[in-house]
mmCIF file of N, CA and C in Angstrom:
data_model
loop_
_atom_site.group_PDB
_atom_site.id
_atom_site.type_symbol
_atom_site.label_atom_id
_atom_site.label_comp_id
_atom_site.label_asym_id
_atom_site.label_seq_id
_atom_site.Cartn_x
_atom_site.Cartn_y
_atom_site.Cartn_z
ATOM 1 N N MET A 1 94.120 106.542 71.529
ATOM 2 C CA MET A 1 93.711 107.808 71.791
ATOM 3 C C MET A 1 93.868 108.065 73.360
ATOM 4 N N ARG A 2 94.385 109.219 73.689
ATOM 5 C CA ARG A 2 94.562 109.456 75.176
ATOM 6 C C ARG A 2 93.240 109.773 75.814
ATOM 7 N N LEU A 3 93.147 109.224 77.025
ATOM 8 C CA LEU A 3 91.862 109.304 77.766
ATOM 9 C C LEU A 3 91.384 110.786 77.976
ATOM 10 N N ASN A 4 92.241 111.745 78.260
ATOM 11 C CA ASN A 4 91.829 113.021 78.436
ATOM 12 C C ASN A 4 91.261 113.690 77.111
ATOM 13 N N ARG A 5 91.845 113.275 76.033
ATOM 14 C CA ARG A 5 91.368 113.817 74.736
ATOM 15 C C ARG A 5 89.980 113.249 74.404
ATOM 16 N N TYR A 6 89.796 111.900 74.723
ATOM 17 C CA TYR A 6 88.492 111.227 74.488
ATOM 18 C C TYR A 6 87.436 111.890 75.358
ATOM 19 N N LEU A 7 87.683 112.160 76.641
ATOM 20 C CA LEU A 7 86.672 112.721 77.487
ATOM 21 C C LEU A 7 86.336 114.122 77.058
ATOM 22 N N ALA A 8 87.367 114.837 76.613
ATOM 23 C CA ALA A 8 87.056 116.265 76.091
ATOM 24 C C ALA A 8 86.253 116.167 74.830
ATOM 25 N N ALA A 9 86.435 115.255 74.014
ATOM 26 C CA ALA A 9 85.686 115.107 72.775
ATOM 27 C C ALA A 9 84.229 114.697 73.107
ATOM 28 N N CYS A 10 84.031 114.037 74.290
ATOM 29 C CA CYS A 10 82.713 113.650 74.683
ATOM 30 C C CYS A 10 81.934 114.854 75.322
ATOM 31 N N GLY A 11 82.624 115.945 75.521
ATOM 32 C CA GLY A 11 82.006 117.105 76.068
ATOM 33 C C GLY A 11 82.144 117.253 77.592
ATOM 34 N N LEU A 12 82.999 116.519 78.213
ATOM 35 C CA LEU A 12 83.196 116.635 79.650
ATOM 36 C C LEU A 12 83.856 117.872 80.095
ATOM 37 N N GLY A 13 84.600 118.529 79.210
ATOM 38 C CA GLY A 13 85.347 119.739 79.487
ATOM 39 C C GLY A 13 86.581 119.849 78.617
ATOM 40 N N SER A 14 87.480 120.768 78.961
ATOM 41 C CA SER A 14 88.672 120.932 78.167
ATOM 42 C C SER A 14 89.628 119.733 78.432
ATOM 43 N N ARG A 15 90.612 119.579 77.597
ATOM 44 C CA ARG A 15 91.531 118.448 77.834
ATOM 45 C C ARG A 15 92.257 118.667 79.097
ATOM 46 N N ARG A 16 92.609 119.884 79.499
ATOM 47 C CA ARG A 16 93.329 120.147 80.754
ATOM 48 C C ARG A 16 92.425 119.824 81.940
ATOM 49 N N ARG A 17 91.124 120.192 81.877
ATOM 50 C CA ARG A 17 90.199 119.926 82.904
ATOM 51 C C ARG A 17 90.079 118.367 83.066
ATOM 52 N N CYS A 18 89.980 117.657 81.963
ATOM 53 C CA CYS A 18 89.863 116.204 82.036
ATOM 54 C C CYS A 18 91.076 115.615 82.626
ATOM 55 N N GLU A 19 92.250 116.179 82.261
ATOM 56 C CA GLU A 19 93.504 115.691 82.852
ATOM 57 C C GLU A 19 93.515 115.834 84.379
ATOM 58 N N ASP A 20 92.968 116.959 84.876
ATOM 59 C CA ASP A 20 92.853 117.187 86.328
ATOM 60 C C ASP A 20 91.911 116.193 86.915
ATOM 61 N N LEU A 21 90.779 115.900 86.267
ATOM 62 C CA LEU A 21 89.783 114.911 86.820
ATOM 63 C C LEU A 21 90.422 113.545 86.918
ATOM 64 N N ILE A 22 91.189 113.179 85.925
ATOM 65 C CA ILE A 22 91.869 111.841 85.905
ATOM 66 C C ILE A 22 92.867 111.844 87.110
ATOM 67 N N ALA A 23 93.682 112.835 87.227
ATOM 68 C CA ALA A 23 94.735 112.850 88.239
ATOM 69 C C ALA A 23 94.106 112.860 89.676
ATOM 70 N N ALA A 24 92.835 113.421 89.821
ATOM 71 C CA ALA A 24 92.141 113.445 91.100
ATOM 72 C C ALA A 24 91.460 112.176 91.401
ATOM 73 N N GLY A 25 91.473 111.217 90.408
ATOM 74 C CA GLY A 25 90.845 109.939 90.626
ATOM 75 C C GLY A 25 89.367 109.986 90.482
ATOM 76 N N ARG A 26 88.808 110.962 89.710
ATOM 77 C CA ARG A 26 87.344 111.109 89.611
ATOM 78 C C ARG A 26 86.831 110.450 88.322
ATOM 79 N N VAL A 27 87.678 109.792 87.600
ATOM 80 C CA VAL A 27 87.305 109.075 86.316
ATOM 81 C C VAL A 27 87.444 107.535 86.489
ATOM 82 N N ARG A 28 86.483 106.778 86.121
ATOM 83 C CA ARG A 28 86.555 105.374 86.182
ATOM 84 C C ARG A 28 86.499 104.800 84.774
ATOM 85 N N VAL A 29 87.293 103.763 84.496
ATOM 86 C CA VAL A 29 87.216 103.022 83.228
ATOM 87 C C VAL A 29 87.051 101.593 83.583
ATOM 88 N N ASN A 30 85.948 100.978 83.150
ATOM 89 C CA ASN A 30 85.648 99.587 83.463
ATOM 90 C C ASN A 30 85.585 99.287 84.918
ATOM 91 N N GLY A 31 85.050 100.278 85.689
ATOM 92 C CA GLY A 31 84.891 100.166 87.092
ATOM 93 C C GLY A 31 86.178 100.354 87.953
ATOM 94 N N GLU A 32 87.289 100.774 87.311
ATOM 95 C CA GLU A 32 88.516 101.013 87.999
ATOM 96 C C GLU A 32 88.923 102.473 87.842
ATOM 97 N N ILE A 33 89.536 102.914 88.878
ATOM 98 C CA ILE A 33 89.972 104.360 88.897
ATOM 99 C C ILE A 33 91.234 104.505 87.992
#
């Protein structure tokens, strides 16, 4: 599953908004950007 789709499913925002958050480095997975 793509990360932006997972974050959107968790209620963080739209898939596009989540994609922007990932690109901006505002999302961490296992402590890594």
